Amino acid sequence: MPTAPKTFFIAPTALHSGLTSICLGLVRALDAAGARVHFFKPVSQSTESTYSDAPTRDLSVHFIGAKTLLSPPKPLSLKYAQTLVSQKKTDTLMEEIIGLYNEAAIDADVIIVEGLVPDRNEPYTAKLNVEIARNLDAEVILVAAPKNLTPAALDEHLELAARIFSSPQDPDVIGCILNKVGAPQNKNRSLSFGDSQPDNRFSGYDYEQACKIFNDKHFKLIGSVPWRYDLIAPRTLDIAKVLDTLAINRGDIEQRRVSQISVCARTVPNMVDHLTPGTLIVTPGDREDVIIATCMAALNGVPLAGIVLTGNLQPDSRTLRLCHRAMETGLPVLSTRVDTFTAAQLLSSLDTEVPIDDLDRIEKVMDSVASAINLDWLKARFNLVKEPRLSPPAFRFQLSERARKAQKRIVLPEGNEPRTVQAAVICHERKLAHCILIGKESEIRMVADSQGIQLPGDIEIVDPDIVRNRYVGPMVELRKHKGLAPDMALAQLEDNVVLATMMVAMNEVDGLVSGAVHTTANTIRPALQLIKTKTDAKVVSSVFFMCLPEQVLVYGDCAVNPDPNADELADIAIQSAASAETFGIPPRVAMISYSTGSSGSGQDVDKVREATRIAREKRPDLIIDGPLQYDAAAIESVAKSKAPNSPVAGKATVFIFPDLNTGNTTYKAVQRSADVISIGPMLQGLRKPVNDLSRGALVEDIVFTIALTAVQAAQNKQD
């Protein structure tokens, strides 16, 4: 018989505890642990989402559908639930809820059930929470926002909340998640919306040690989520909706976020200190001096949130022409009919709820909550009876954890590139790697300042002009068989990628990441010349980690070898299987062709068949099969008819393509058509890890590539 899933009922202790955020973060955390986690919301209290013109829908169910592959059943309305309770039909209500729960529970290891928010105007909510948790045989996790509570006051608050579930037949309250720890208490945000520092009076409490309730072995502090401003930062688009603005220039209105609001009606010298990254300038529409000063800051690279011009006043067309170049940087310029005072009032009371269409922000919220959960303790509350799957969140979580343990030094030759600088700082904050930036310190610091980034004190910056000469001799020695002369070596070392590659070759750093502004060839060629291949590798090849919604697959080779022969293709398969295993993916290798088994013939399919034979001979321990068509390798129902006896068909995790044309086309088709994240290409077969970036890489892409390189370096050392 299938094992019943473990059920956690999440109940808030008060209004504004952040219930939805915690539920979504728990789904993310358990997914990262490899559990088949499902979500269920029995009764909906949602009305219309803040800032949105979309029809009314439940926010939790909407965000779960948008950020996962789950399709939870539609919750019952609170009004309907209240009607049944008032008619003494609670049993009928529970029967309906259990029916919906069973829909959500199919094939689940664990289910997160979102309870109701207590409200004085809705007297049935507390009773309904108890009834639902009891009937679902759930363990209860409380959610509380400490606000300005001392540990003693928080003890009392949690004890009162837990007492609701305290009768013998009621479910167990196993613990609590604290949310928004250290949130500032100042509600007046009209001039300083982005008070980005937590309130130290309250964030300094060690609630786990100071609260008596957490010393009870039956009541656990399951997570403590710190308050962060970026989790409530609105987009400029959200401000535009609140003030009902007209766009003079939309710019990056959907991407830029407001970290501070500055109401400016002062002279230029007195306002320049307010022109910082993320600041929204609110000023009367006839203050053209303020408009021009703001545009000057934008031209200097400061990513302001935008300008709001009040009083329905439009700047002169000549002023707008003068500011045209600043607007081309993406600076939003908006006009509103309301006056400055009214605009400040509206902005001071801005709702911090995540808008229904702000999926980037809800992604940050989910990751923030997930990272604060005591996952090991929570996993101990349920047993996985199936092999854990490596979902994309699980892959990223595992990758980050292993990178932290590795503590490797990764050199970034594009040290003054803005995304690279941001990624290096994030890696230091998350302790994923010790990054070394190549470039002029003044340039790197200027880039950091323009982005509003504080460079960590221990980040390492290497000036290429100072160190270049000491690599000439070693480079000549490495390339003497090619007749490299010192003057030629010095000229090649003008390229920071070459210089950084020499640092790797001389064991001064553990790995290299480049490609944000360089081509793949610029990154790979110096590595092939100076680092060279491993002794047991026939070729240097590449893999992409394809983060499909349900699992992560490995594709190889999609970036390096145009037309490998059978020997080389077998080597790529063995390398790719090793890479999969390194990153926690059980390798089941499918050798892809246009034919499955013995159904076809021809030079191309014969090459794949021979490569499969060679790979099996070299590595009899590997689960490998081929030739297989892609659908036979990936889809279980197709595999049953095309390759019923294959150990790989229908459940392949590593896909080896016969040539670069097929591999590159397939990975890009899957990436774009299915809208999935692909991490890579990761090079394999080199003595030291060197990895390439897409020139369109996002900051987070660079962060994970650095982490991936650190893990590779650690694995190389073990090998």
XYZ file of C-alpha atoms in Angstrom:
719
model
C 0.000 0.000 0.000
C 1.256 3.529 -0.719
C 2.421 5.463 2.333
C 0.183 8.388 3.333
C 1.908 11.738 2.852
C 3.053 13.764 5.827
C 0.845 16.821 6.327
C 1.932 20.127 7.849
C -0.804 22.653 8.636
C 0.578 26.212 8.690
C -1.336 28.519 11.036
C -0.576 32.220 11.611
C -0.711 33.648 15.119
C -1.908 37.098 14.017
C -2.590 39.340 11.046
C 0.376 40.304 8.839
C 2.512 37.331 9.885
C 3.421 36.613 6.252
C 1.532 33.311 6.056
C 1.605 32.964 2.268
C 5.334 33.747 2.091
C 6.119 31.084 4.692
C 3.964 28.454 2.954
C 5.593 29.139 -0.415
C 9.060 29.072 1.171
C 8.318 25.736 2.838
C 7.288 24.290 -0.529
C 10.585 25.545 -1.984
C 12.651 24.201 0.939
C 11.094 20.726 0.867
C 11.359 20.627 -2.916
C 15.058 21.431 -2.522
C 15.329 18.468 -0.170
C 14.143 16.163 -2.948
C 10.651 15.585 -1.524
C 7.591 15.426 -3.717
C 5.916 18.306 -1.961
C 2.373 19.381 -2.790
C 0.366 22.407 -1.665
C -3.218 22.662 -0.503
C -5.285 25.668 0.523
C -8.678 24.564 1.859
C -10.369 27.960 2.247
C -9.495 31.210 0.522
C -9.589 34.644 2.125
C -7.992 36.393 -0.850
C -9.506 39.428 -2.442
C -7.966 41.384 -5.279
C -4.191 41.581 -5.336
C -2.484 44.876 -4.647
C -1.749 47.018 -7.754
C -3.358 44.457 -10.078
C -6.143 44.828 -12.603
C -6.436 41.016 -12.817
C -9.673 39.327 -11.703
C -9.939 38.165 -8.096
C -8.059 34.944 -7.389
C -6.273 33.304 -4.502
C -2.733 34.640 -4.303
C -1.187 31.497 -2.807
C -2.676 29.211 -5.452
C -1.710 31.684 -8.186
C 1.928 31.907 -7.056
C 2.223 28.130 -6.566
C 0.934 27.617 -10.106
C 3.325 30.251 -11.468
C 6.473 29.068 -9.643
C 5.970 25.268 -9.651
C 4.334 22.595 -11.775
C 1.673 22.035 -9.108
C -2.015 22.658 -9.819
C -3.705 22.766 -6.419
C -7.497 22.395 -6.361
C -9.448 25.635 -6.196
C -10.068 26.501 -2.527
C -13.519 26.979 -1.085
C -14.545 30.560 -0.365
C -14.542 31.751 3.240
C -18.153 32.905 2.871
C -19.234 29.411 1.807
C -17.323 27.828 4.711
C -18.892 30.259 7.202
C -22.357 29.501 5.858
C -21.925 25.751 6.419
C -20.534 26.291 9.924
C -23.390 28.650 10.848
C -25.861 26.017 9.597
C -24.140 23.417 11.813
C -22.902 21.562 8.732
C -19.233 21.480 9.722
C -19.086 17.763 8.909
C -20.251 18.496 5.369
C -17.609 21.204 5.049
C -14.880 18.840 6.280
C -15.969 16.154 3.802
C -15.550 18.642 0.949
C -12.166 19.765 2.263
C -10.934 16.176 2.606
C -12.069 15.491 -0.967
C -10.014 18.462 -2.206
C -7.089 17.384 -0.013
C -7.088 13.931 -1.611
C -6.859 15.584 -5.045
C -3.824 17.558 -3.878
C -2.212 14.558 -2.149
C -1.789 12.323 -5.200
C 1.840 11.079 -5.442
C 2.988 13.404 -2.613
C 5.555 12.730 0.109
C 4.565 15.803 2.094
C 1.766 18.374 1.857
C 1.858 21.985 3.004
C -1.643 23.134 4.005
C -2.169 26.879 4.331
C -4.527 27.809 7.145
C -6.696 30.871 7.645
C -5.522 34.230 8.951
C -7.214 35.112 12.265
C -9.439 38.159 11.955
C -11.778 39.751 14.490
C -14.253 40.357 11.701
C -14.233 36.647 10.800
C -15.034 34.826 14.073
C -14.908 31.319 12.549
C -11.299 31.366 11.363
C -9.593 30.029 14.513
C -12.184 27.266 14.932
C -11.884 26.331 11.248
C -8.094 26.049 11.516
C -8.434 23.572 14.387
C -11.112 21.539 12.609
C -9.208 21.355 9.314
C -5.896 20.405 10.951
C -7.612 17.708 13.030
C -9.487 16.186 10.095
C -6.387 16.129 7.907
C -4.364 14.480 10.698
C -1.836 17.273 10.297
C 0.984 18.506 12.477
C 0.686 22.253 13.097
C 3.426 24.804 12.491
C 2.732 28.324 13.771
C 3.875 31.446 11.926
C 4.587 34.583 13.953
C 6.099 37.991 13.243
C 7.812 39.100 16.497
C 7.619 42.835 15.621
C 8.648 44.609 18.848
C 8.048 41.668 21.201
C 10.603 40.830 23.863
C 11.389 37.121 24.311
C 9.066 36.973 27.341
C 6.227 38.599 25.399
C 6.840 36.287 22.450
C 6.665 33.294 24.810
C 3.244 34.412 25.961
C 2.070 35.143 22.418
C 3.066 31.682 21.134
C 1.659 29.857 24.150
C -1.732 31.528 23.615
C -1.664 30.645 19.896
C -0.699 27.023 20.589
C -3.375 26.684 23.273
C -6.080 26.877 20.581
C -4.928 23.416 19.437
C -4.384 22.085 22.956
C -7.270 19.681 23.647
C -6.364 15.940 23.652
C -7.984 15.120 20.302
C -6.457 18.145 18.560
C -3.360 17.979 16.342
C 0.181 18.442 17.638
C 1.739 21.893 17.443
C 5.316 20.931 16.648
C 6.908 24.356 16.409
C 7.031 27.823 14.966
C 8.583 29.823 12.147
C 9.409 33.422 13.022
C 9.017 35.848 10.120
C 10.149 39.443 9.486
C 12.569 39.309 12.420
C 13.986 42.795 13.017
C 11.424 44.634 10.875
C 11.672 48.444 11.383
C 8.816 49.876 13.426
C 8.726 53.261 11.668
C 5.658 53.316 9.429
C 6.286 56.736 7.889
C 7.964 55.960 4.591
C 7.140 59.093 2.644
C 10.720 60.303 2.633
C 12.622 57.121 3.427
C 10.684 54.213 2.024
C 13.756 52.044 1.838
C 15.047 52.009 5.376
C 17.075 48.976 4.385
C 18.522 48.165 7.788
C 16.665 45.920 10.236
C 15.697 47.362 13.602
C 18.632 46.342 15.822
C 16.559 46.651 18.986
C 14.671 43.525 17.964
C 16.862 41.755 15.398
C 19.484 41.338 18.137
C 17.350 38.920 20.173
C 18.386 35.291 20.075
C 14.813 34.066 20.383
C 15.818 30.403 20.221
C 17.893 30.731 23.399
C 15.889 33.459 25.136
C 12.353 32.047 24.717
C 11.366 29.343 27.189
C 8.922 27.778 24.735
C 11.743 26.773 22.378
C 13.477 24.880 25.184
C 10.546 22.483 25.214
C 11.659 19.448 23.198
C 8.130 19.173 21.789
C 8.103 22.735 20.385
C 10.841 23.660 17.915
C 11.964 26.931 16.361
C 11.847 25.616 12.790
C 13.093 28.785 11.129
C 13.822 32.460 11.721
C 13.390 34.626 8.622
C 15.131 38.014 8.902
C 13.432 41.134 7.621
C 14.926 42.320 4.321
C 13.920 45.457 2.484
C 14.406 43.940 -0.967
C 11.579 41.487 -0.191
C 9.085 44.361 0.043
C 10.651 46.706 -2.530
C 8.004 47.746 -5.094
C 8.704 48.157 -8.772
C 8.489 51.605 -10.312
C 5.510 50.127 -12.180
C 3.708 49.619 -8.845
C 4.307 53.259 -7.904
C 2.938 54.309 -11.294
C -0.290 52.423 -10.606
C -0.729 53.901 -7.140
C -0.256 57.472 -8.418
C -2.125 56.852 -11.695
C 0.741 58.309 -13.711
C 1.213 59.109 -17.364
C 4.525 57.852 -18.774
C 6.713 60.499 -20.383
C 9.337 57.748 -20.704
C 8.549 54.185 -19.549
C 12.176 53.042 -19.592
C 12.760 50.016 -17.343
C 9.557 50.668 -15.391
C 8.840 46.946 -14.955
C 12.341 45.992 -13.767
C 13.536 48.887 -11.590
C 12.764 48.720 -7.877
C 12.345 51.504 -5.352
C 14.722 51.386 -2.391
C 14.079 54.964 -1.288
C 11.657 57.755 -2.098
C 13.015 61.296 -2.021
C 10.582 64.209 -2.245
C 12.741 66.943 -3.765
C 11.910 70.627 -3.815
C 15.392 71.809 -2.911
C 18.363 73.206 -4.807
C 20.666 70.885 -6.739
C 23.593 70.981 -4.242
C 21.205 69.956 -1.473
C 19.716 67.027 -3.409
C 22.764 65.322 -4.955
C 23.247 63.047 -1.937
C 19.773 61.642 -2.616
C 20.667 60.541 -6.148
C 21.545 56.976 -5.192
C 20.732 53.582 -6.756
C 17.066 52.671 -6.380
C 15.920 56.158 -5.362
C 12.619 57.447 -6.750
C 12.679 61.233 -7.099
C 9.300 62.903 -6.533
C 9.297 66.566 -7.534
C 6.956 69.220 -8.940
C 6.835 69.010 -12.729
C 8.178 72.543 -13.145
C 11.412 71.879 -11.200
C 13.512 71.420 -14.312
C 16.739 71.862 -12.351
C 15.859 68.728 -10.347
C 14.935 66.868 -13.541
C 18.255 67.736 -15.223
C 20.293 66.815 -12.122
C 18.520 63.460 -11.924
C 19.208 62.784 -15.594
C 22.882 63.649 -15.084
C 23.069 60.996 -12.364
C 21.468 58.462 -14.732
C 24.045 59.290 -17.413
C 26.781 58.703 -14.819
C 25.535 55.122 -14.419
C 23.401 55.496 -11.274
C 20.406 53.098 -11.654
C 17.703 55.351 -10.189
C 14.178 53.985 -9.809
C 12.809 56.964 -11.764
C 11.306 60.437 -11.556
C 7.692 61.267 -10.693
C 6.611 64.768 -11.720
C 3.682 66.024 -9.647
C 0.932 68.611 -10.118
C 0.151 67.654 -13.722
C 3.016 69.933 -14.791
C 5.016 68.996 -17.886
C 8.657 70.015 -18.422
C 9.492 72.107 -21.465
C 10.050 70.070 -24.636
C 13.569 71.530 -24.920
C 14.400 70.173 -21.473
C 13.097 66.762 -22.483
C 15.299 66.823 -25.603
C 18.293 67.659 -23.407
C 17.443 64.670 -21.190
C 16.902 62.263 -24.076
C 20.192 60.380 -23.610
C 19.453 59.849 -19.919
C 16.066 58.395 -20.783
C 17.770 55.964 -23.165
C 19.540 54.435 -20.135
C 16.130 53.124 -19.030
C 15.232 55.926 -16.592
C 11.438 56.001 -16.083
C 9.957 59.515 -16.170
C 6.337 59.719 -15.002
C 3.782 62.474 -14.556
C 0.865 62.486 -12.108
C -2.103 64.807 -11.604
C -1.815 64.756 -7.806
C 0.241 67.378 -5.983
C 3.470 66.629 -4.142
C 1.889 66.469 -0.677
C -0.813 64.034 -1.798
C 1.760 61.912 -3.626
C 3.873 61.672 -0.453
C 0.799 60.651 1.565
C -0.139 57.925 -0.923
C 3.393 56.567 -0.998
C 3.728 56.564 2.791
C 0.824 54.118 3.022
C 1.921 51.904 0.132
C 0.870 48.268 0.610
C 3.839 45.901 0.876
C 1.927 42.812 -0.316
C 3.494 41.156 -3.372
C 1.463 42.076 -6.474
C -0.012 39.158 -8.362
C 2.192 39.797 -11.409
C 5.511 40.337 -9.546
C 6.968 36.852 -9.950
C 10.574 38.037 -9.533
C 9.794 39.319 -6.049
C 7.901 36.195 -4.975
C 10.875 34.131 -6.175
C 13.142 36.104 -3.814
C 10.642 35.649 -0.993
C 10.501 31.880 -1.521
C 14.289 31.559 -1.598
C 14.700 33.773 1.477
C 12.230 31.733 3.530
C 13.588 28.408 2.258
C 17.149 29.334 3.246
C 16.024 30.095 6.824
C 14.256 26.760 7.434
C 15.825 24.051 9.612
C 15.468 21.540 6.814
C 17.251 18.647 8.513
C 14.876 18.752 11.482
C 11.833 19.065 9.229
C 12.931 16.149 7.022
C 13.190 13.989 10.116
C 9.420 14.423 10.577
C 8.688 12.400 7.446
C 10.320 9.530 5.573
C 10.883 9.530 1.826
C 9.849 6.143 0.474
C 10.887 6.993 -3.101
C 14.255 7.982 -4.519
C 14.552 11.737 -3.951
C 14.317 13.651 -7.196
C 16.760 16.433 -7.994
C 14.476 19.320 -8.885
C 16.006 22.665 -9.994
C 15.668 24.166 -6.478
C 17.227 20.996 -5.022
C 20.068 21.220 -7.556
C 20.747 24.888 -6.720
C 20.536 24.211 -2.974
C 22.928 21.270 -3.198
C 25.268 23.231 -5.471
C 25.404 26.146 -3.015
C 26.006 23.875 -0.017
C 28.863 22.045 -1.721
C 30.432 25.300 -2.927
C 30.402 26.642 0.657
C 32.157 23.531 1.878
C 34.717 23.706 -0.953
C 35.872 27.286 -0.143
C 37.701 27.693 -3.464
C 39.378 30.713 -5.068
C 37.782 31.590 -8.417
C 39.287 34.205 -10.716
C 37.037 36.509 -12.772
C 39.021 38.156 -15.596
C 36.108 40.479 -16.507
C 36.526 42.258 -13.189
C 35.059 45.625 -14.174
C 31.929 44.198 -15.819
C 28.873 45.266 -13.721
C 27.150 41.851 -13.579
C 30.427 40.172 -12.676
C 31.066 42.632 -9.839
C 27.567 42.027 -8.457
C 28.019 38.260 -8.728
C 31.363 38.388 -6.916
C 29.816 40.335 -4.032
C 26.897 37.885 -3.809
C 29.305 34.941 -3.773
C 31.151 36.546 -0.863
C 27.909 37.247 1.010
C 26.718 33.658 0.501
C 30.248 32.299 1.112
C 30.111 30.344 -2.158
C 33.680 31.163 -3.200
C 36.504 33.612 -2.682
C 36.426 35.672 -5.889
C 39.417 37.446 -7.441
C 38.538 40.321 -9.779
C 41.037 41.220 -12.516
C 41.091 44.916 -13.356
C 41.967 48.410 -12.199
C 40.771 48.905 -8.628
C 39.526 52.428 -9.348
C 37.408 51.181 -12.264
C 35.979 48.260 -10.280
C 35.093 50.487 -7.328
C 33.477 53.026 -9.662
C 31.349 50.250 -11.194
C 30.400 49.052 -7.708
C 29.490 52.565 -6.552
C 27.340 53.222 -9.622
C 25.421 50.011 -8.879
C 25.030 50.847 -5.201
C 27.210 47.878 -4.222
C 29.514 47.798 -1.203
C 32.616 45.768 -2.032
C 33.534 43.427 0.852
C 36.783 44.302 2.571
C 38.269 40.892 1.831
C 37.440 40.798 -1.870
C 40.636 40.498 -3.897
C 41.379 42.819 -6.820
C 44.388 42.132 -9.058
C 45.722 44.941 -11.259
C 46.876 43.231 -14.489
C 49.459 45.931 -15.225
C 51.227 45.235 -11.924
C 51.341 41.425 -12.119
C 51.574 40.751 -15.872
C 55.361 40.527 -16.147
C 55.708 37.733 -13.591
C 53.680 35.379 -15.797
C 55.832 35.848 -18.911
C 58.510 33.301 -17.934
C 56.079 30.569 -16.829
C 53.987 31.081 -19.967
C 57.041 30.802 -22.223
C 57.944 27.561 -20.412
C 54.447 26.126 -20.913
C 54.437 27.013 -24.628
C 58.103 26.468 -25.501
C 57.194 23.512 -27.715
C 55.301 26.027 -29.840
C 58.237 28.462 -29.945
C 56.559 31.162 -27.854
C 58.924 34.115 -27.347
C 58.793 36.441 -24.279
C 57.550 39.425 -26.271
C 54.743 37.320 -27.754
C 53.832 36.016 -24.296
C 53.706 39.562 -22.918
C 51.443 40.619 -25.787
C 49.077 37.693 -25.173
C 48.993 38.480 -21.452
C 47.460 41.857 -22.299
C 44.283 39.786 -22.537
C 42.986 39.401 -18.980
C 41.498 35.993 -19.819
C 44.975 34.716 -20.733
C 46.432 36.233 -17.577
C 43.706 34.654 -15.429
C 44.252 31.300 -17.150
C 47.931 31.491 -16.188
C 46.883 32.057 -12.572
C 44.891 28.812 -12.788
C 47.743 26.963 -14.509
C 50.165 28.041 -11.766
C 47.796 26.857 -8.991
C 47.352 30.387 -7.616
C 43.586 30.021 -7.988
C 41.298 26.995 -8.253
C 39.165 27.913 -11.260
C 38.115 30.561 -13.788
C 34.780 31.967 -14.987
C 34.573 34.246 -18.024
C 32.347 35.006 -20.981
C 30.073 37.882 -19.898
C 31.768 40.046 -22.540
C 34.043 37.465 -24.235
C 33.223 34.764 -26.757
C 33.363 31.064 -25.898
C 36.511 30.755 -28.029
C 38.208 33.564 -26.044
C 37.555 31.623 -22.842
C 38.343 28.096 -24.012
C 41.398 28.624 -26.253
C 43.813 29.791 -23.492
C 42.637 26.910 -21.279
C 43.404 24.351 -23.992
C 46.844 25.894 -24.537
C 47.906 26.482 -20.923
C 45.939 24.146 -18.647
C 45.526 21.242 -21.074
C 43.428 18.109 -20.787
C 43.415 15.418 -18.124
C 45.577 12.405 -18.910
C 42.560 10.096 -19.256
C 40.519 12.496 -21.418
C 40.566 12.208 -25.202
C 38.837 15.576 -25.692
C 37.649 18.611 -23.778
C 33.872 18.649 -23.937
C 30.979 20.456 -22.302
C 27.670 19.849 -20.585
C 24.644 21.981 -19.839
C 22.541 21.410 -16.730
C 18.995 21.772 -18.041
C 16.755 22.841 -15.139
C 13.437 21.421 -16.283
C 10.540 22.056 -13.884
C 10.493 18.490 -12.491
C 14.177 17.577 -12.620
C 17.644 18.570 -13.814
C 19.031 16.808 -16.892
C 22.555 16.820 -18.332
C 23.095 17.549 -22.053
C 26.482 16.948 -23.692
C 28.279 18.007 -25.815
C 26.482 21.168 -26.928
C 29.312 23.708 -27.166
C 32.764 22.372 -28.095
C 33.213 19.354 -30.440
C 31.658 19.752 -33.921
C 31.732 16.103 -35.018
C 33.349 13.678 -32.532
C 34.237 10.187 -33.710
C 33.020 7.069 -31.864
C 36.004 7.032 -29.465
C 35.556 10.710 -28.635
C 31.780 10.355 -28.282
C 32.269 7.496 -25.809
C 34.700 9.686 -23.873
C 32.158 12.536 -23.795
C 29.543 10.116 -22.442
C 31.875 8.930 -19.654
C 32.879 12.512 -18.774
C 29.248 13.644 -18.735
C 28.205 10.754 -16.494
C 30.973 11.719 -14.068
C 29.814 15.358 -14.132
C 26.229 14.303 -13.420
C 27.357 12.190 -10.475
C 29.509 15.025 -9.131
C 26.430 17.222 -8.896
C 24.097 14.641 -7.381
C 22.321 13.450 -10.528
C 22.187 9.627 -10.790
C 23.727 9.025 -14.256
C 21.556 7.063 -16.675
C 23.166 7.787 -20.024
C 21.237 7.872 -23.298
C 23.259 7.965 -26.530
C 20.941 9.983 -28.766
C 20.385 9.258 -32.452
C 17.600 9.359 -35.039
C 17.097 5.608 -34.512
C 16.334 3.447 -31.474
C 18.081 0.106 -30.981
C 18.604 -1.806 -34.216
C 15.701 -0.201 -36.076
C 17.914 1.953 -38.296
C 21.268 1.956 -40.037
C 23.643 4.424 -41.600
C 26.960 6.066 -40.847
C 25.628 8.426 -38.185
C 23.649 5.846 -36.221
C 26.506 3.325 -36.534
C 28.823 5.868 -34.902
C 26.462 6.161 -31.923
C 26.115 2.366 -31.685
C 29.919 1.963 -31.678
C 30.365 4.763 -29.125
C 27.885 2.990 -26.840
C 29.873 -0.252 -27.140
C 33.165 1.503 -26.340
C 31.707 3.354 -23.348
C 30.251 0.127 -21.921
C 33.574 -1.629 -22.393
C 35.497 1.146 -20.633
C 32.934 1.644 -17.881
C 30.860 -1.512 -17.367
C 29.530 -0.004 -14.117
C 27.709 2.789 -15.999
C 24.018 2.539 -16.896
C 24.245 3.449 -20.577
C 22.231 2.586 -23.665
C 22.004 3.600 -27.280
C 21.233 4.447 -29.875
C 17.992 5.944 -28.533
C 15.704 8.541 -30.016
C 15.108 11.491 -27.718
C 11.469 10.626 -27.017
C 12.364 7.010 -26.212
C 15.075 8.196 -23.823
C 12.929 10.800 -22.068
C 9.318 9.575 -22.025
C 8.330 6.412 -20.204
C 5.263 5.658 -22.320
C 7.295 5.887 -25.551
C 10.089 3.798 -24.042
C 7.667 0.927 -23.309
C 6.930 0.518 -27.012
C 10.283 1.466 -28.587
C 12.798 0.070 -26.067
C 10.964 -2.044 -23.467
C 14.115 -3.801 -22.227
C 16.353 -0.735 -21.991
C 17.723 0.164 -18.537
C 17.821 3.819 -19.625
C 14.850 4.444 -21.908
C 12.128 6.553 -20.316
C 14.296 7.593 -17.383
C 17.500 8.991 -18.879
C 19.226 11.754 -16.931
C 22.254 12.264 -19.216
C 21.672 12.884 -22.944
C 24.697 12.544 -25.257
C 24.186 14.039 -28.703
C 26.024 12.697 -31.754
C 27.409 16.053 -32.896
C 27.474 19.769 -32.065
C 24.798 20.620 -34.625
C 22.294 18.305 -32.915
C 23.325 19.116 -29.357
C 23.393 22.897 -29.650
C 20.111 23.004 -31.560
C 18.368 20.717 -29.070
C 19.523 22.539 -25.941
C 18.481 25.920 -27.340
C 15.127 24.570 -28.544
C 14.368 23.106 -25.109
C 15.660 26.180 -23.297
C 13.586 28.660 -25.312
C 10.466 26.622 -26.054
C 10.042 25.248 -22.531
C 11.386 28.458 -20.904
C 13.845 26.560 -18.703
C 17.074 27.723 -17.099
C 20.237 26.149 -18.467
C 23.458 26.364 -16.482
C 26.562 26.071 -18.599
C 28.398 25.241 -20.664
C 30.535 23.566 -18.022
C 33.792 22.364 -19.516
C 34.973 18.856 -18.652
C 38.219 17.090 -19.405
C 40.521 19.973 -18.369
C 43.030 19.555 -15.572
C 41.565 22.621 -13.844
C 38.031 24.030 -14.140
C 37.419 26.846 -16.602
C 33.830 27.774 -17.417
C 32.157 29.932 -19.986
C 29.166 32.279 -19.654
C 26.550 33.393 -22.101
C 27.063 37.053 -22.968
C 23.431 37.563 -21.978
C 23.993 35.922 -18.577
C 22.072 37.296 -15.618
C 23.819 38.026 -12.324
C 22.317 34.871 -10.779
C 23.603 32.812 -13.749
C 27.134 34.026 -13.021
C 26.729 33.266 -9.305
C 25.741 29.660 -9.973
C 28.502 29.213 -12.558
C 31.039 30.383 -9.963
C 29.560 27.898 -7.462
C 29.669 25.151 -10.080
C 33.325 25.918 -10.796
C 34.145 25.742 -7.078
C 32.527 22.301 -6.804
C 34.425 21.121 -9.891
C 37.680 22.303 -8.335
C 36.938 20.380 -5.145
C 36.133 17.242 -7.137
C 39.340 17.578 -9.172
C 41.327 17.653 -5.941
C 39.613 14.457 -4.735
C 40.295 12.722 -8.051
